[in-house]
């Protein structure tokens, strides 16, 4: 396997990895279980959930009673919806994946070592350019 | 409506202000330290991989799976990131996911961000990494060993992350509710969630190993955990591994 073949394989792999992440967020997210998660279930022990006109309310003695609403609870993508529409979870998921990719990819591109002394020669430069092209 | 409750993401108000601040400071220190150490493992190949790993963890965290009737859980990702991109870059990956979730999706309280980062990005990643490093000889032996390593690292990462919550609540919980009563249910449920985490971690690491084993940092690192090899050395090694993987 030569360098170029390896890098071409790398690009294909990165594309697939991104596609899988988008698929999970856009499609598989609709299959997610909406039951309370582990932490919420434990912190709700001792309380009863009472449905009210605007959501649900906890009564009794439990850890979760002291929980307050998120400061951004009214924001457009709150709770992985789009403007409160949970049928749009997939769209919210795609946006989340892209924002995360942009932030993380950007940070790591800035942090990475420009090029190590041994790979700085002109013979390896085209290969380096090739691999850096996979970032976009 | 609370349609998407989140495993181990604390909502605002569960901890008092001094405790929230304390863990905010711990989270910042952990992120700062990771930023310094991450540089050594990031190059033209690992930087895009790390960005994709963060995006994948975000996506996977959306998928709550059932663990008991009426109780769900989802991947936290600490062991997964530690195995794929190392503990320092991995800590940054999970931290970015938690920040995006809190700021953009109102998931995980703003004032609890420090505690949530401490639990999932610091404790979870560290626990997953320590297990993975301890089992590295097994992981290097072949595919089954790698999958077992990923599974155990994933499971223990979830349980350890949940102990972070117990510690924080013990230090500065707001409700007059004894933390002792929460210990067993918390650990028990997170052991079950951890099994799910272990399976997802093993599946993901297995998929990467099938396509690009050279992108798994756990298998690439030297004993000291630092990358000290030259580029030629790396190429030679990945070729050797390619042959080994192909024949096993």
Short mmCIF file of C-alpha atoms in Angstrom, two decimals:
data_model
loop_
_atom_site.label_atom_id
_atom_site.label_comp_id
_atom_site.label_asym_id
_atom_site.label_seq_id
_atom_site.Cartn_x
_atom_site.Cartn_y
_atom_site.Cartn_z
CA UNK A 1 0.00 0.00 0.00
CA UNK A 2 1.56 3.32 -0.93
CA UNK A 3 1.00 6.65 0.72
CA UNK A 4 -1.44 7.98 -1.85
CA UNK A 5 -3.63 4.89 -1.78
CA UNK A 6 -3.73 5.07 1.99
CA UNK A 7 -4.79 8.69 1.87
CA UNK A 8 -7.42 8.07 -0.76
CA UNK A 9 -8.78 5.33 1.50
CA UNK A 10 -8.67 7.86 4.32
CA UNK A 11 -10.86 10.30 2.48
CA UNK A 12 -13.42 7.61 1.70
CA UNK A 13 -13.43 6.53 5.32
CA UNK A 14 -13.90 10.09 6.60
CA UNK A 15 -16.80 10.64 4.21
CA UNK A 16 -18.45 7.44 5.41
CA UNK A 17 -17.92 8.34 9.05
CA UNK A 18 -19.61 11.69 8.46
CA UNK A 19 -22.49 10.09 6.56
CA UNK A 20 -23.08 7.61 9.40
CA UNK A 21 -23.12 10.45 11.98
CA UNK A 22 -25.63 12.39 9.87
CA UNK A 23 -27.78 9.29 9.34
CA UNK A 24 -27.86 8.54 13.07
CA UNK A 25 -28.83 12.13 13.92
CA UNK A 26 -31.30 12.56 11.06
CA UNK A 27 -33.04 9.17 10.95
CA UNK A 28 -32.17 6.86 13.86
CA UNK A 29 -32.98 9.72 16.28
CA UNK A 30 -36.69 9.11 15.61
CA UNK A 31 -36.35 5.67 17.22
CA UNK A 32 -34.93 7.06 20.47
CA UNK A 33 -36.69 6.00 23.67
CA UNK A 34 -38.42 9.01 25.25
CA UNK A 35 -38.54 7.53 28.78
CA UNK A 36 -36.63 9.40 31.49
CA UNK A 37 -32.93 8.58 31.40
CA UNK A 38 -31.00 6.94 34.22
CA UNK A 39 -30.13 10.14 36.06
CA UNK A 40 -33.62 11.56 35.72
CA UNK A 41 -35.22 8.31 36.87
CA UNK A 42 -33.07 8.23 40.00
CA UNK A 43 -33.49 11.91 40.82
CA UNK A 44 -37.27 11.54 40.45
CA UNK A 45 -37.45 8.75 43.03
CA UNK A 46 -40.01 9.69 45.67
CA UNK A 47 -41.82 12.12 43.40
CA UNK A 48 -44.89 11.69 41.27
CA UNK A 49 -45.18 13.16 37.82
CA UNK A 50 -48.38 15.12 37.36
CA UNK A 51 -49.31 16.18 33.84
CA UNK A 52 -50.39 19.81 33.62
CA UNK A 53 -51.50 22.11 30.85
CA UNK A 54 -47.93 23.29 30.23
CA UNK A 55 -45.87 20.12 30.54
CA UNK A 56 -45.52 18.00 33.63
CA UNK A 57 -44.95 18.83 37.28
CA UNK A 58 -43.28 16.85 40.08
CA UNK A 59 -44.92 16.44 43.46
CA UNK A 60 -43.40 14.88 46.58
CA UNK A 61 -39.83 14.69 47.87
CA UNK A 62 -37.05 14.01 45.40
CA UNK A 63 -33.79 15.40 44.02
CA UNK A 64 -35.34 16.51 40.75
CA UNK A 65 -37.80 18.83 42.56
CA UNK A 66 -35.04 21.43 42.89
CA UNK A 67 -34.34 21.33 39.17
CA UNK A 68 -35.23 24.47 37.24
CA UNK A 69 -35.99 25.09 33.61
CA UNK A 70 -33.09 25.64 31.22
CA UNK A 71 -32.37 29.32 30.58
CA UNK A 72 -32.62 28.64 26.83
CA UNK A 73 -35.72 26.43 27.07
CA UNK A 74 -37.50 28.72 24.62
CA UNK A 75 -34.73 28.74 22.02
CA UNK A 76 -35.47 27.53 18.47
CA UNK A 77 -33.74 24.14 18.79
CA UNK A 78 -34.55 23.46 22.47
CA UNK A 79 -35.07 19.77 23.30
CA UNK A 80 -33.87 18.74 19.81
CA UNK A 81 -36.95 20.20 18.14
CA UNK A 82 -37.32 22.93 15.58
CA UNK A 83 -39.47 25.67 17.15
CA UNK A 84 -40.98 23.09 19.50
CA UNK A 85 -41.92 20.68 16.74
CA UNK A 86 -40.54 17.29 17.78
CA UNK A 87 -41.33 15.91 14.33
CA UNK A 88 -38.32 17.93 13.17
CA UNK A 89 -35.86 16.16 15.48
CA UNK A 90 -33.94 14.89 12.46
CA UNK A 91 -33.36 18.43 11.20
CA UNK A 92 -32.23 19.55 14.67
CA UNK A 93 -29.92 16.54 14.73
CA UNK A 94 -28.36 17.38 11.36
CA UNK A 95 -27.75 20.95 12.52
CA UNK A 96 -26.18 19.66 15.74
CA UNK A 97 -23.85 17.30 13.88
CA UNK A 98 -22.76 20.07 11.50
CA UNK A 99 -22.20 22.64 14.27
CA UNK A 100 -20.23 20.08 16.31
CA UNK A 101 -18.16 19.10 13.28
CA UNK A 102 -17.45 22.75 12.50
CA UNK A 103 -16.44 23.64 16.08
CA UNK A 104 -14.42 20.49 16.78
CA UNK A 105 -12.90 20.27 13.31
CA UNK A 106 -11.97 23.96 13.44
CA UNK A 107 -10.42 23.71 16.89
CA UNK A 108 -8.41 20.60 16.01
CA UNK A 109 -7.25 22.06 12.69
CA UNK A 110 -5.95 25.09 14.61
CA UNK A 111 -4.33 22.95 17.30
CA UNK A 112 -2.61 20.42 15.07
CA UNK A 113 1.08 20.55 14.52
CA UNK A 114 1.57 22.25 11.14
CA UNK A 115 3.97 19.58 9.92
CA UNK A 116 6.70 17.63 11.57
CA UNK A 117 10.27 18.31 10.48
CA UNK A 118 10.61 14.91 8.78
CA UNK A 119 7.54 15.45 6.59
CA UNK A 120 8.35 19.03 5.61
CA UNK A 121 10.32 18.12 2.46
CA UNK A 122 8.96 18.93 -0.98
CA UNK A 123 8.57 15.25 -1.93
CA UNK A 124 5.89 14.67 0.69
CA UNK A 125 4.22 18.04 0.33
CA UNK A 126 1.71 16.97 -2.37
CA UNK A 127 0.65 14.07 -0.17
CA UNK A 128 0.14 16.43 2.74
CA UNK A 129 -1.98 18.72 0.62
CA UNK A 130 -3.99 15.71 -0.47
CA UNK A 131 -4.78 14.67 3.07
CA UNK A 132 -5.58 18.19 4.20
CA UNK A 133 -8.16 18.33 1.43
CA UNK A 134 -10.20 15.73 3.31
CA UNK A 135 -10.99 18.22 6.02
CA UNK A 136 -13.50 20.09 3.98
CA UNK B 1 -43.05 18.63 26.93
CA UNK B 2 -39.93 16.78 27.99
CA UNK B 3 -39.59 14.58 24.95
CA UNK B 4 -35.85 14.10 25.07
CA UNK B 5 -34.55 13.57 28.57
CA UNK B 6 -30.84 13.10 28.74
CA UNK B 7 -28.77 10.56 30.56
CA UNK B 8 -26.46 12.09 33.06
CA UNK B 9 -27.09 15.65 31.90
CA UNK B 10 -27.96 17.58 35.05
CA UNK B 11 -30.57 20.29 34.84
CA UNK B 12 -30.05 23.69 36.44
CA UNK B 13 -30.68 23.96 40.16
CA UNK B 14 -29.60 20.48 41.25
CA UNK B 15 -26.36 21.76 42.78
CA UNK B 16 -25.86 24.91 44.84
CA UNK B 17 -23.93 27.83 43.37
CA UNK B 18 -20.55 27.24 45.12
CA UNK B 19 -20.53 23.58 44.01
CA UNK B 20 -21.51 24.54 40.47
CA UNK B 21 -18.66 27.06 40.43
CA UNK B 22 -16.20 24.56 41.88
CA UNK B 23 -16.93 22.03 39.15
CA UNK B 24 -16.95 24.81 36.57
CA UNK B 25 -13.37 25.55 37.63
CA UNK B 26 -12.44 21.85 37.55
CA UNK B 27 -13.91 21.53 34.04
CA UNK B 28 -12.01 24.60 32.82
CA UNK B 29 -8.76 23.28 34.30
CA UNK B 30 -9.32 19.89 32.65
CA UNK B 31 -10.09 21.48 29.28
CA UNK B 32 -7.08 23.79 29.56
CA UNK B 33 -4.77 20.92 30.39
CA UNK B 34 -6.21 18.83 27.53
CA UNK B 35 -5.73 21.71 25.06
CA UNK B 36 -2.03 21.68 25.91
CA UNK B 37 -1.63 17.93 25.61
CA UNK B 38 -3.88 17.47 22.57
CA UNK B 39 -1.44 19.24 20.26
CA UNK B 40 0.99 16.32 20.32
CA UNK B 41 -1.58 13.85 18.95
CA UNK B 42 -3.08 16.08 16.27
CA UNK B 43 -1.76 16.10 12.72
CA UNK B 44 -3.19 16.30 9.21
CA UNK B 45 -4.68 12.84 9.58
CA UNK B 46 -5.93 12.84 13.17
CA UNK B 47 -7.41 16.37 13.18
CA UNK B 48 -10.24 15.60 10.70
CA UNK B 49 -10.77 12.23 12.40
CA UNK B 50 -11.18 13.97 15.77
CA UNK B 51 -13.69 16.44 14.34
CA UNK B 52 -15.75 13.57 12.94
CA UNK B 53 -15.53 11.64 16.22
CA UNK B 54 -17.02 14.64 18.05
CA UNK B 55 -19.83 14.88 15.47
CA UNK B 56 -20.49 11.15 15.81
CA UNK B 57 -20.69 11.39 19.61
CA UNK B 58 -23.22 14.21 19.27
CA UNK B 59 -25.34 12.06 16.97
CA UNK B 60 -25.04 8.95 19.13
CA UNK B 61 -26.02 10.89 22.26
CA UNK B 62 -29.40 11.60 20.66
CA UNK B 63 -30.24 7.90 20.70
CA UNK B 64 -31.77 6.94 24.03
CA UNK B 65 -32.12 3.17 24.34
CA UNK B 66 -34.36 1.46 26.91
CA UNK B 67 -32.61 -0.16 29.90
CA UNK B 68 -35.57 -0.82 32.24
CA UNK B 69 -39.31 -0.25 31.85
CA UNK B 70 -39.63 3.53 31.78
CA UNK B 71 -35.90 4.18 32.05
CA UNK B 72 -33.53 4.94 29.18
CA UNK B 73 -29.91 5.81 28.65
CA UNK B 74 -27.58 6.83 25.87
CA UNK B 75 -23.93 6.74 24.93
CA UNK B 76 -21.70 9.15 26.83
CA UNK B 77 -18.74 8.48 24.58
CA UNK B 78 -15.76 8.87 26.91
CA UNK B 79 -14.27 5.45 26.24
CA UNK B 80 -15.00 5.68 22.52
CA UNK B 81 -13.16 8.97 22.09
CA UNK B 82 -10.28 7.85 24.33
CA UNK B 83 -9.73 4.72 22.21
CA UNK B 84 -10.06 6.48 18.85
CA UNK B 85 -8.33 9.83 19.42
CA UNK B 86 -6.74 9.59 22.87
CA UNK B 87 -7.73 11.06 26.24
CA UNK B 88 -6.74 14.71 25.60
CA UNK B 89 -8.36 15.22 22.21
CA UNK B 90 -11.20 12.97 23.42
CA UNK B 91 -11.90 15.17 26.44
CA UNK B 92 -12.15 18.14 24.09
CA UNK B 93 -14.52 16.20 21.77
CA UNK B 94 -16.98 15.35 24.57
CA UNK B 95 -16.70 18.86 26.05
CA UNK B 96 -17.60 20.44 22.70
CA UNK B 97 -20.60 18.09 22.38
CA UNK B 98 -21.81 19.07 25.88
CA UNK B 99 -21.39 22.78 25.15
CA UNK B 100 -23.31 22.50 21.86
CA UNK B 101 -26.08 20.51 23.60
CA UNK B 102 -26.42 23.04 26.41
CA UNK B 103 -26.21 26.24 24.35
CA UNK B 104 -28.05 25.19 21.21
CA UNK B 105 -30.45 22.48 22.39
CA UNK B 106 -31.13 23.55 26.01
CA UNK B 107 -29.95 20.11 27.09
CA UNK B 108 -27.98 20.09 30.33
CA UNK B 109 -28.24 23.21 32.49
CA UNK B 110 -25.98 26.19 31.78
CA UNK B 111 -24.91 26.38 35.42
CA UNK B 112 -24.39 22.60 35.48
CA UNK B 113 -22.14 22.65 32.42
CA UNK B 114 -19.00 22.41 34.57
CA UNK B 115 -20.34 19.44 36.51
CA UNK B 116 -21.59 17.72 33.35
CA UNK B 117 -18.22 18.23 31.63
CA UNK B 118 -16.45 16.93 34.75
CA UNK B 119 -18.58 13.77 34.79
CA UNK B 120 -18.73 12.88 31.11
CA UNK B 121 -15.72 14.56 29.48
CA UNK B 122 -13.17 14.28 32.31
CA UNK B 123 -14.14 11.34 34.55
CA UNK B 124 -15.77 9.25 31.80
CA UNK B 125 -12.93 9.73 29.33
CA UNK B 126 -10.25 9.14 31.97
CA UNK B 127 -11.95 5.96 33.22
CA UNK B 128 -12.44 4.64 29.68
CA UNK B 129 -8.85 5.45 28.79
CA UNK B 130 -7.36 3.80 31.87
CA UNK B 131 -9.31 0.59 31.23
CA UNK B 132 -8.35 0.63 27.55
CA UNK B 133 -4.67 1.17 28.32
CA UNK B 134 -4.69 -1.58 30.94
CA UNK B 135 -6.18 -3.94 28.35
CA UNK B 136 -4.07 -2.69 25.42
CA UNK B 137 -2.04 -5.92 25.14
CA UNK B 138 -5.34 -7.77 24.73
CA UNK B 139 -6.61 -5.15 22.26
CA UNK B 140 -3.47 -5.56 20.14
CA UNK B 141 -3.86 -9.32 19.95
CA UNK B 142 -6.69 -9.20 17.44
CA UNK B 143 -10.22 -8.21 16.66
CA UNK B 144 -11.92 -10.05 19.54
CA UNK B 145 -9.48 -8.58 22.04
CA UNK B 146 -10.11 -5.09 20.69
CA UNK B 147 -13.88 -5.52 20.92
CA UNK B 148 -13.68 -6.84 24.50
CA UNK B 149 -11.44 -3.92 25.45
CA UNK B 150 -13.84 -1.40 23.90
CA UNK B 151 -16.85 -3.02 25.60
CA UNK B 152 -15.31 -3.00 29.09
CA UNK B 153 -13.89 0.51 28.71
CA UNK B 154 -17.33 1.74 27.61
CA UNK B 155 -19.17 0.07 30.48
CA UNK B 156 -16.80 1.30 33.18
CA UNK B 157 -16.75 4.81 31.70
CA UNK B 158 -20.54 5.09 32.19
CA UNK B 159 -20.51 3.79 35.77
CA UNK B 160 -17.60 6.05 36.77
CA UNK B 161 -19.25 9.09 35.17
CA UNK B 162 -22.36 8.43 37.28
CA UNK B 163 -20.24 8.41 40.44
CA UNK B 164 -19.29 11.97 39.49
CA UNK B 165 -22.92 12.98 39.93
CA UNK B 166 -23.08 11.27 43.32
CA UNK B 167 -19.94 13.08 44.46
CA UNK B 168 -21.25 16.44 43.28
CA UNK B 169 -24.63 15.91 44.87
CA UNK B 170 -22.98 14.81 48.11
CA UNK B 171 -20.87 18.00 48.13
CA UNK B 172 -23.56 20.49 47.21
CA UNK B 173 -26.95 19.01 46.38
CA UNK B 174 -29.83 21.45 46.88
CA UNK B 175 -32.68 19.16 47.87
CA UNK B 176 -32.75 17.81 51.41
CA UNK B 177 -32.52 14.35 49.96
CA UNK B 178 -29.92 11.89 51.21
CA UNK B 179 -27.40 10.98 48.54
CA UNK B 180 -27.04 7.56 50.17
CA UNK B 181 -30.48 6.59 48.91
CA UNK B 182 -29.42 7.41 45.36
CA UNK B 183 -26.13 5.47 45.35
CA UNK B 184 -27.38 1.97 44.57
CA UNK B 185 -30.07 2.90 42.02
CA UNK B 186 -27.66 5.31 40.34
CA UNK B 187 -24.84 2.76 40.00
CA UNK B 188 -27.21 -0.07 39.11
CA UNK B 189 -28.99 1.80 36.35
CA UNK B 190 -25.71 3.12 34.97
CA UNK B 191 -24.26 -0.36 34.93
CA UNK B 192 -27.16 -1.30 32.64
CA UNK B 193 -26.68 1.84 30.53
CA UNK B 194 -22.98 0.97 30.55
CA UNK B 195 -23.70 -2.36 28.89
CA UNK B 196 -25.40 -0.42 26.08
CA UNK B 197 -22.49 2.03 26.01
CA UNK B 198 -20.06 -0.90 25.85
CA UNK B 199 -21.91 -2.48 22.91
CA UNK B 200 -22.04 0.80 20.95
CA UNK B 201 -18.39 1.52 21.75
CA UNK B 202 -17.34 -1.97 20.59
CA UNK B 203 -19.43 -1.75 17.39
CA UNK B 204 -17.99 1.65 16.51
CA UNK B 205 -14.37 0.76 17.30
CA UNK B 206 -14.86 -2.52 15.41
CA UNK B 207 -16.12 -0.64 12.35
CA UNK B 208 -13.15 1.74 12.41
CA UNK B 209 -10.78 -1.23 12.87
CA UNK B 210 -12.27 -2.93 9.83
CA UNK B 211 -11.79 0.15 7.63
CA UNK B 212 -8.83 2.08 9.00
CA UNK B 213 -7.09 0.39 11.95
CA UNK B 214 -4.32 2.98 11.69
CA UNK B 215 -6.81 5.62 12.90
CA UNK B 216 -7.24 3.94 16.30
CA UNK B 217 -4.86 5.86 18.54
CA UNK B 218 -4.95 3.25 21.31
CA UNK B 219 -3.28 0.73 18.99
CA UNK B 220 -0.79 3.28 17.66
CA UNK B 221 0.53 4.87 20.80
CA UNK B 222 3.81 3.87 22.32
CA UNK B 223 3.96 2.70 25.90
CA UNK B 224 4.46 6.21 27.23
CA UNK B 225 1.35 7.39 25.46
CA UNK B 226 3.29 9.86 23.34
CA UNK B 227 3.77 9.77 19.63
CA UNK B 228 7.50 9.86 19.10
CA UNK B 229 7.77 8.02 15.81
CA UNK B 230 8.71 9.37 12.44
CA UNK B 231 6.42 9.35 9.48
CA UNK B 232 8.22 6.44 7.80
CA UNK B 233 7.96 4.45 10.97
CA UNK B 234 4.24 5.10 11.07
CA UNK B 235 3.71 4.05 7.49
CA UNK B 236 5.65 0.87 8.04
CA UNK B 237 3.67 0.04 11.13
CA UNK B 238 0.30 0.66 9.54
CA UNK B 239 1.31 -1.57 6.65
CA UNK B 240 2.29 -4.31 9.04
CA UNK B 241 -0.96 -3.94 10.89
CA UNK B 242 -2.85 -4.03 7.61
CA UNK B 243 -1.26 -7.40 6.89
CA UNK B 244 -2.00 -8.72 10.35
CA UNK B 245 -5.61 -7.55 10.19
CA UNK B 246 -5.99 -9.06 6.76
CA UNK B 247 -4.84 -12.49 7.84
CA UNK B 248 -6.61 -12.65 11.19
#
